[in-house]
Coordinates of C-alpha atoms and ligand atoms in Angstrom, one line a residue:
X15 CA 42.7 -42.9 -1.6
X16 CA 45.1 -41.3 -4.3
X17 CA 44.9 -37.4 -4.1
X18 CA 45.6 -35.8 -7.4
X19 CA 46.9 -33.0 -8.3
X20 CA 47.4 -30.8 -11.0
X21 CA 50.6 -29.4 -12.1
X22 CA 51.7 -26.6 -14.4
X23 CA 54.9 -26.9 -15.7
X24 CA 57.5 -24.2 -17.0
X25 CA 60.9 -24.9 -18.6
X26 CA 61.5 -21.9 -19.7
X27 CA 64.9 -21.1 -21.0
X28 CA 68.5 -22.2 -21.0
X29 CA 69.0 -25.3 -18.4
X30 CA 65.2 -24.9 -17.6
X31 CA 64.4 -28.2 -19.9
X32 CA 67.0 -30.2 -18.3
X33 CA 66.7 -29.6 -15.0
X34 CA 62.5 -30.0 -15.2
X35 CA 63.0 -33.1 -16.5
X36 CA 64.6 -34.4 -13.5
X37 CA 61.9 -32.9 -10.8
X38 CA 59.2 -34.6 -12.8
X39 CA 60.6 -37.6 -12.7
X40 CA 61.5 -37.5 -9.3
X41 CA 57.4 -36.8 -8.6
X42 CA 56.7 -39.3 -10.6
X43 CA 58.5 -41.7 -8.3
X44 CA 57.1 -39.9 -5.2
X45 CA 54.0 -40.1 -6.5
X46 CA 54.3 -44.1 -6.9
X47 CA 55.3 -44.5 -3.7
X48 CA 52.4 -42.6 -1.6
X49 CA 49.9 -42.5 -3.6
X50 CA 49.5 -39.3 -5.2
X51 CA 48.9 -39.0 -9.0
X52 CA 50.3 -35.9 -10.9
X53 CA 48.8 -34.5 -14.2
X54 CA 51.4 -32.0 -15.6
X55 CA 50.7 -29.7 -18.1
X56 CA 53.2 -28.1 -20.1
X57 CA 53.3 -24.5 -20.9
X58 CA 55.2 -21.6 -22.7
X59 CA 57.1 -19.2 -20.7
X60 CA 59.8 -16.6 -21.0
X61 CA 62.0 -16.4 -24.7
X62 CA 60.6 -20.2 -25.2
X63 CA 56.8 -18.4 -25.8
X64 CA 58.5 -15.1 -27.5
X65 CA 59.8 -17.4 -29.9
X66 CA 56.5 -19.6 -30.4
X67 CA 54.1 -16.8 -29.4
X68 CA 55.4 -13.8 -29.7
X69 CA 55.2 -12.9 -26.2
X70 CA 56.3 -14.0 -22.6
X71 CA 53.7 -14.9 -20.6
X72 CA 50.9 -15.8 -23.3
X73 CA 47.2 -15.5 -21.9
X74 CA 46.8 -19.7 -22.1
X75 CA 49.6 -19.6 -20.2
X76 CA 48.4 -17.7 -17.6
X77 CA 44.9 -19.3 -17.8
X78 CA 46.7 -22.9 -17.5
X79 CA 48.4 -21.7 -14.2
X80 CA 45.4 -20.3 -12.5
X81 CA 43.8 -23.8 -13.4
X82 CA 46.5 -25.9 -11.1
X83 CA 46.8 -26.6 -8.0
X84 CA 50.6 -25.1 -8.0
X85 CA 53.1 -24.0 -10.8
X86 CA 56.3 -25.4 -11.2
X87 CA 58.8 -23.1 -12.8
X88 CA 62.2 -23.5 -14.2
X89 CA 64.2 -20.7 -15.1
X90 CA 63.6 -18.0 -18.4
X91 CA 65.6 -15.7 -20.5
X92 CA 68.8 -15.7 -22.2
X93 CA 71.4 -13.3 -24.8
X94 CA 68.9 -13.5 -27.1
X95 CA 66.0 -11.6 -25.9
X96 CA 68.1 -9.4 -24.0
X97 CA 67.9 -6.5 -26.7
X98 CA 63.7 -7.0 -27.3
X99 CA 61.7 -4.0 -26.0
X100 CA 61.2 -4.3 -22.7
X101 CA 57.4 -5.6 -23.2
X102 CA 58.8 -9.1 -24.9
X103 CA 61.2 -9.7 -22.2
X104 CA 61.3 -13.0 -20.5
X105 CA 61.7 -11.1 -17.4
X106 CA 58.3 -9.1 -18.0
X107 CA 57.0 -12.6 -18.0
X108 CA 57.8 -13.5 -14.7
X109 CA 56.7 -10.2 -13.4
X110 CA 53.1 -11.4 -14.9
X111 CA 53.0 -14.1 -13.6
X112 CA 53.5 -12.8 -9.9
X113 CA 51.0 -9.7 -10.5
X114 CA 49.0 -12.5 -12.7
X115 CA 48.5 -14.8 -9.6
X116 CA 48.9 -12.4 -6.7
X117 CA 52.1 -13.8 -5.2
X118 CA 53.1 -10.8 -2.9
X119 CA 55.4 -13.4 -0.8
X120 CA 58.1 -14.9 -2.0
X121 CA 60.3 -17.6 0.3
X122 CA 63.9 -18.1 -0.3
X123 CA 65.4 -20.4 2.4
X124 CA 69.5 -19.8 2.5
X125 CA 70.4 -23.2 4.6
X126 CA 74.1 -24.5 4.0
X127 CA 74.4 -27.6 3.9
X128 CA 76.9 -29.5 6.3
X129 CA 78.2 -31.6 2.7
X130 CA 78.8 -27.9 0.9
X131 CA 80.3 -26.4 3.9
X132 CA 83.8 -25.8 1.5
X133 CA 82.1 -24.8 -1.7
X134 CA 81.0 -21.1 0.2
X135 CA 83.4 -19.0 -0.5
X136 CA 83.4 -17.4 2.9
X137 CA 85.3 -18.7 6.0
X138 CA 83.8 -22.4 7.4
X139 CA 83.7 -20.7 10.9
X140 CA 81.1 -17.6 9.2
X141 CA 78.8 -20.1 7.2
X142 CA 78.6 -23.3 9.5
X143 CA 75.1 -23.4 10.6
X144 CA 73.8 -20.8 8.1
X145 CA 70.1 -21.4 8.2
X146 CA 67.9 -17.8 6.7
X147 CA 65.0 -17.2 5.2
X148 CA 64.3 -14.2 3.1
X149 CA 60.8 -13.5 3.0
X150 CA 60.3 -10.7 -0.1
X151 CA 57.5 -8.8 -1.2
X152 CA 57.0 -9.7 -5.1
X153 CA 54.1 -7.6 -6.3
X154 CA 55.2 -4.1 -5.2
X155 CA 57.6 -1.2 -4.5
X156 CA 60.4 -0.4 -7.0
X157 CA 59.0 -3.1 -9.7
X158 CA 55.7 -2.5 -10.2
X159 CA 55.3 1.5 -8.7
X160 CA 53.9 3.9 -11.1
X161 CA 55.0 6.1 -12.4
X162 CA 57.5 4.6 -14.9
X163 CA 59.4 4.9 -18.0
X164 CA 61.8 7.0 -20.2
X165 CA 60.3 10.2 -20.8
X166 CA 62.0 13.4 -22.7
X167 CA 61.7 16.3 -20.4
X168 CA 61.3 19.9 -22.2
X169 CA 64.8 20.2 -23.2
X170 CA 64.5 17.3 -24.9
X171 CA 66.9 14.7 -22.7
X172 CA 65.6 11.9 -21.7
X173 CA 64.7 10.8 -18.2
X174 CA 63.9 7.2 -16.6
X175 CA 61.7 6.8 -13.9
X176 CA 60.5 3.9 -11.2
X177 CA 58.5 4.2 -8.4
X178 CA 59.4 2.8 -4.7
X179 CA 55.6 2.9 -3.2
X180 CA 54.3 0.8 -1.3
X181 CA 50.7 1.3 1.0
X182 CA 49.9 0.0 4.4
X183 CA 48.0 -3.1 3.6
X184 CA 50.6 -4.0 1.0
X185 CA 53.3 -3.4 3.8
X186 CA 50.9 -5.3 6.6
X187 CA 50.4 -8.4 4.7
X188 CA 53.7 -9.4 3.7
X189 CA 54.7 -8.3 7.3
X190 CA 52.4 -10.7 9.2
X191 CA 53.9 -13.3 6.6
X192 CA 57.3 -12.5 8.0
X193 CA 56.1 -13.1 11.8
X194 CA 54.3 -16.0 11.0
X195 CA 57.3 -16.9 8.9
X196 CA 59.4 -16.1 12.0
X197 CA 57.0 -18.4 14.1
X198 CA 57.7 -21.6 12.7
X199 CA 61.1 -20.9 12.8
X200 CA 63.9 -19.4 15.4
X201 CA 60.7 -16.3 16.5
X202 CA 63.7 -13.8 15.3
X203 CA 62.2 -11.4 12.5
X204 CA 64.9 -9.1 11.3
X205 CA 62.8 -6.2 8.9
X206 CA 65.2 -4.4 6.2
X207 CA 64.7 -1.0 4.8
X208 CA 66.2 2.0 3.9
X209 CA 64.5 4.1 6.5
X210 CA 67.4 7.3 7.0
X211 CA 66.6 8.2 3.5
X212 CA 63.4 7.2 2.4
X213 CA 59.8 8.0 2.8
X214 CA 58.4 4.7 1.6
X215 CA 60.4 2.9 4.1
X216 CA 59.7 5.0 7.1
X217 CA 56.2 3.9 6.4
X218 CA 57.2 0.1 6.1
X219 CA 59.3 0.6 9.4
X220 CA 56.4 2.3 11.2
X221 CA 54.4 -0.6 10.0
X222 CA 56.5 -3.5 11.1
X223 CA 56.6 -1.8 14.7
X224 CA 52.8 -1.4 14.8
X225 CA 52.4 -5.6 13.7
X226 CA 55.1 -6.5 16.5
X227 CA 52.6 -5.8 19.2
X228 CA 50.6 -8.6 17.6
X229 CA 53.6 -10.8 17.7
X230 CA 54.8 -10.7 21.0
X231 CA 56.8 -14.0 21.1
X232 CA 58.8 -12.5 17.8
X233 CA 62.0 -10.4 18.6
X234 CA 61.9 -8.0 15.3
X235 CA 65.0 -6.0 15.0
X236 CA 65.4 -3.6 12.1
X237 CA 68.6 -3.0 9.9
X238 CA 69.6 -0.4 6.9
X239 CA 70.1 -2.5 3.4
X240 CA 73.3 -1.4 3.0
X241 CA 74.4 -2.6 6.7
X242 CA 72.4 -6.0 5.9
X243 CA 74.4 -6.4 3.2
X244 CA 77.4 -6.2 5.1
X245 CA 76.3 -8.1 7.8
X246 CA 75.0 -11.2 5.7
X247 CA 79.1 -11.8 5.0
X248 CA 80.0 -10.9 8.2
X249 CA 78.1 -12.6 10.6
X250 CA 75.4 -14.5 8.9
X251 CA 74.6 -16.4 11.6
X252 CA 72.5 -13.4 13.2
X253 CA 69.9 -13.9 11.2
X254 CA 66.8 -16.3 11.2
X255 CA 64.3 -14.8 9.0
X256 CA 64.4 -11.6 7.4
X257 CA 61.6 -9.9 5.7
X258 CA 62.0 -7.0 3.3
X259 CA 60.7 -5.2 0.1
X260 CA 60.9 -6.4 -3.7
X261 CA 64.0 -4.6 -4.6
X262 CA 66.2 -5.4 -1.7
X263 CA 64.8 -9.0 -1.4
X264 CA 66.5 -9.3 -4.4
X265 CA 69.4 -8.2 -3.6
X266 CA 70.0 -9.9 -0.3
X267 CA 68.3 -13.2 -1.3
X268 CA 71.2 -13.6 -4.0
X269 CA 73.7 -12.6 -1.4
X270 CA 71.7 -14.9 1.2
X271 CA 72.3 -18.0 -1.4
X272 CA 75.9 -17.5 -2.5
X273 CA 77.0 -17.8 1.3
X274 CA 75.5 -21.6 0.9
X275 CA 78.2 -22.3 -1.6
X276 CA 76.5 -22.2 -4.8
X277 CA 73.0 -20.9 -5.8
X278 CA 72.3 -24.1 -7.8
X279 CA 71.3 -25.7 -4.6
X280 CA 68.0 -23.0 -3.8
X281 CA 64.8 -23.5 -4.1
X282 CA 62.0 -20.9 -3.4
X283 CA 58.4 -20.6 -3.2
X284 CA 55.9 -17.6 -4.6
X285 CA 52.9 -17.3 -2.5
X286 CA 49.7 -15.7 -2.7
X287 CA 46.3 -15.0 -0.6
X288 CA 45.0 -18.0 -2.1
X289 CA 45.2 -20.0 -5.4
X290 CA 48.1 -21.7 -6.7
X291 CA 52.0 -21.0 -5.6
X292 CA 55.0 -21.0 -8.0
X293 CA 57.6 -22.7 -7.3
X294 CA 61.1 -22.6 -8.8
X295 CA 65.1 -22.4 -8.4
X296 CA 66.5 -18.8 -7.0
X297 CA 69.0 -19.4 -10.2
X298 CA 68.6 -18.1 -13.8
X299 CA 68.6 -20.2 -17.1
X300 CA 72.6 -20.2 -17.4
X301 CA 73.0 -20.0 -20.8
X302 CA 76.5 -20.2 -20.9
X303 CA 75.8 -24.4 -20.1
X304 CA 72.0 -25.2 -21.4
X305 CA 71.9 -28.6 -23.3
X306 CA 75.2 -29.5 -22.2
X307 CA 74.0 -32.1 -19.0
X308 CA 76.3 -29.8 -16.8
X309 CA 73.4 -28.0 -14.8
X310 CA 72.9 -28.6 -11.1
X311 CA 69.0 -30.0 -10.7
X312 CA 69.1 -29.7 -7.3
X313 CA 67.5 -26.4 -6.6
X314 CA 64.8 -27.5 -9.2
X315 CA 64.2 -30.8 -7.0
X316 CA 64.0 -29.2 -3.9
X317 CA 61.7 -26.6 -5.2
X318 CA 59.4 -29.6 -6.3
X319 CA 59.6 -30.3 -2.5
X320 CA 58.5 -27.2 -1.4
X321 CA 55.9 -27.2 -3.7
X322 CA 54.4 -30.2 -1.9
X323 CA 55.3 -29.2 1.8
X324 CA 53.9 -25.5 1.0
X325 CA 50.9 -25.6 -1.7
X326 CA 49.9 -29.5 -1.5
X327 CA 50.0 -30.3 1.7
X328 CA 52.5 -33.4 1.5
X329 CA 55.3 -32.9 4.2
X330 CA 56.3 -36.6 4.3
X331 CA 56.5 -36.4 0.3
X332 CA 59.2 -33.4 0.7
X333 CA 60.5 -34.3 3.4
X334 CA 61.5 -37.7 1.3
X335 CA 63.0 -35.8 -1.6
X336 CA 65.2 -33.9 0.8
X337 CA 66.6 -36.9 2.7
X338 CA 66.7 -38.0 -1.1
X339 CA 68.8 -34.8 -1.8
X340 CA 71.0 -35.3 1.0
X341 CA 72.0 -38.9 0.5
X342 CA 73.3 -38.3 -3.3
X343 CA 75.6 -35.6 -1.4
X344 CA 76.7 -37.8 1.2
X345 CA 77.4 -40.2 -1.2
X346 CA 80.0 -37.6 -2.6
X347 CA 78.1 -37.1 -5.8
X348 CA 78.5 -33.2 -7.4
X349 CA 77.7 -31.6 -10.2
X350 CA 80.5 -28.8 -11.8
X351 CA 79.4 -26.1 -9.6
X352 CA 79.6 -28.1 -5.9
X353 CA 82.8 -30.1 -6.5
X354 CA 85.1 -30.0 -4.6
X355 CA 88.0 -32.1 -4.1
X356 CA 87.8 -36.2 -4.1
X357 CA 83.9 -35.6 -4.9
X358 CA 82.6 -37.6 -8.1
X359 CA 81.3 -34.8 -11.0
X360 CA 78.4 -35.8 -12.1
X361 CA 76.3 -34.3 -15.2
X362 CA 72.3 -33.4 -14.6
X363 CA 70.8 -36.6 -15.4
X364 CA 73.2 -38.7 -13.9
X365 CA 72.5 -36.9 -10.9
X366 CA 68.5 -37.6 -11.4
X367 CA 69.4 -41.3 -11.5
X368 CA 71.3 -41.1 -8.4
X369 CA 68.3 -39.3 -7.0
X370 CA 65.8 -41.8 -8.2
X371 CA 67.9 -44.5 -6.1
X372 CA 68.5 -42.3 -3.0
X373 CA 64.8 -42.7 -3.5
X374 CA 64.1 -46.4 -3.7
X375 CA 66.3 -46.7 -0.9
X376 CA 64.5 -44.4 1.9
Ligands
IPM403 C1 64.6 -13.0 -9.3 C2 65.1 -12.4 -10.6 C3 64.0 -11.6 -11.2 C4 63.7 -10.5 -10.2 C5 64.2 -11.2 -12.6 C6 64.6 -12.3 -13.5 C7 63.0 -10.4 -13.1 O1 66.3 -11.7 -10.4 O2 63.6 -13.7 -9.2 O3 65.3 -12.7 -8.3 O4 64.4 -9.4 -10.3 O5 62.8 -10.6 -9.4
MG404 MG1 67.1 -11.9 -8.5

C-alpha cells in the first residue's frame, strides 16, 4: 500500500531554492520506486517571508509545519536583512521554529567520507575514519535564557545581556538523547561543558553523571569547550558522539563538519518529543553564489535522507539516496567546493541529474 506523507518545504534564502529543488526531485524518484507518495507544501521562511510578509517565520508558516509529517528546510538569511532589528531577522526565524515545534535535539553527524578524504584541510592520517555525532540542545541555554537585551544602566551606558540557564529536566532530556544517541552508535558519550567556570554547567555535569548510572553500557567522559575544541583538530578520532548545550553545539558542530572537508556535504536533523522533525543542511544560504548553479546539493539530499530514516520511518529509502550520494562521488563528480584534482566540476543541477541516475541504477 502507498504510505503518504506530508511534507513542508522551506527554501529560504540564497542557494536555498536551488538546492531544494534537487532533494524534491530526488523524493520524487524515491518515492516512484517504493511506493511512497509525497505532497509538498511550500512555505515562507527567513528574508524570503520578510520580504513577502513582513516577518520571518509567519504564523501560516508555522501552522503549515505543525500540519506535516516532517519539515524540510533549506537554508535562510543573507546581506540584506542583516541590519533589520533583530525581531525581522531570518535568524529569529529559525529560532521559532525550534521553540515553535519543540525541537530541543538537534543531530549533526560529522562522517568524512573516504572520496573527500583530501578536501579536509587537516592531515589524511587525523581525519581518516572521522565518524561524530554532535547531539545539541536547540531550545535552551545561551539562546533562549531570560533575561535579555540592551539595556541603559543609571549612568546612562548601555549594557547587553543573555542568559546561560538551563534546568534539570531540560539538561535530562537532551541527555538521555545523547546515551541513546551513543547506543546506536560506538556506546562512547563524550558530554561538553564549561564546568571550571560556570554554574549552569556544573549543573549539566552533575546531571550527565546522575543519567550514566542508567546507561551502564555507555562510557561518558566529560571535556572543557575550549579543550574540545582543541581536541576535535587534534585527535578527532576520539570521539563517537558528543552531546552538549546550544551555544557550544554550535560551535563544535561547525568545527565537527569542516574536518569532513567541506560543510556542503552535512546534513542534520531537529528533533522534538513528538510531532514533526526539521530537517536541513548544517550550511548557510551562501549568498556570495545563490542563482549561479555553483551550490553543493548534497547536504540538502542527504538531509532528505535523514528525514526518512529519522521522522518517516523509511531506512531502505535513505539508505538508497546515500548509496545514491556515494556513487556520483565515486564516479569523480564535484561541485566547486569538493574538487579536487582530476575530479569533474559539476554545477547543482548537473549534480541532481547525476544523482537521479545513481538512482535508476541501484
Ligand atoms: C546553526 C546556525 C544558527 C544557530 C543561526 C543561523 C541562528 O548557526 O543552525 O548552527 O546559531 O543556531
Ligand atoms: Mg551554527
Amino acid at each position: 500500500m502507498t504510505q503518504h506523507y506530508r511534507i513542508t518545504l522551506l527554501s529560504g534564502d540564497g542557494i536555498g531554492p536551488e538546492i531544494m529543488a534537487v532533494a524534491v526531485e530526488v523524493l520524487k524518484v524515491i518515492g516512484a520506486q517504493l511506493d511512497l507518495s509525497f505532497e509538498f507544501q511550500e512555505a515562507l521562511m527567513g528574508g524570503a517571508a520578510i520580504d513577502a510578509k513582513g516577518e520571518p517565520l509567519p504564523a501560516e508558516t508555522l501552522d503549515l509545519c505543525k500540519n506535516s509529517d516532517a519539515v524540510l528546510l533549506a537554508a535562510i538569511g543573507g546581506y540584506k536583512w542583516d541590519t533589520l532589528p533583530r525581531h525581522l531577522r531570518p535568524e529569529t526565524g529559525l529560532l521559532g521554529l525550534r521553540a515553535g515545534l519543540g525541537l530541543f535535539a538537534n543531530l549533526r553527524p560529522a562522517k568524512i567520507l573516504p572520496q573527500l578524504v583530501d578536501a579536509s584541510s587537516l592531515k589524511r592520517e587525523i581525519v581518516e575514519g572521522v565518524d561524530i555525532l554532535v547531539v545539541r540542545e536547540l531550545t535552551g541555554g545561551v539562546y533562549f535564557g531570560q533575561p535579555k537585551g540592551i539595556f541603559a544602566t543609571e549612568t546612562g551606558e548601555k549594557r547587553g545581556v543573555n542568559t546561560m540557564a538551563y534546568t534539570e529536566s531540560e539538561i535530562d532530556r537532551i541527555g538521555r538523547v545523547g546515551f541513546e544517541t551513543a547506543q546506536k552508535r560506538g556506546n562512547k558519550l563524550c558530554s561538553v561543558d564549561k564546568a571550571n567556570v560556570l554554574e549552569v554547567s556544573q549543573l549539566w555535569r552533575d546531571r550527565m553523571t546522575a543519567l550514566a548510572t542508567e546507561y551502564p553500557d555507555v562510557e561518558l567522559s566529560h571535556m572543557y569547550v575550549d579543550n574540545a575544541a582543541m581536541q576535535l583538530l587534534r585527535y578527532p578520532k576520539q570521539f563517537d558522539t558528543i552531546v552538549t548545550s546550544n551555544l557550544f553545539g554550535d560551535i563544535l558542530s561547525d568545527a565537527a563538519a569542516m574536518l569532513t572537508g567541506s560543510i556542503g556535504m552535512l546534513p542534520s536533523a531537529s528533533l522534538g518529543a513528538s510531532g514533526p522533525g526539521v530537517f536541513e543542511p548544517v550550511h548557510g544560504s551562501a549568498p556570495d553564489i545563490a542563482g549561479q548553479d555553483k551550490a553543493n546539493p548534497l547536504a540538502q539530499v542527504l538531509s532528505a535522507a535523514m528525514m526518512l530514516r529519522y521522522s518517516l520511518n523509511q531506512p531502505a529509502a535513505a539508505d538508497r539516496i546515500e548509496q545514491a550520494v556515494n556513487t556520483v562521488l565515486d564516479q569523480g563528480n564535484r561541485t566547486g567546493d569538493i574538487m579536487s584534482n582530476e575530479m569533474t566540476l559539476l554545477g547543482c543541477k548537473a549534480m541532481g541529474e547525476a544523482l537521479i541516475q545513481a538512482l535508476h541504477s541501484v
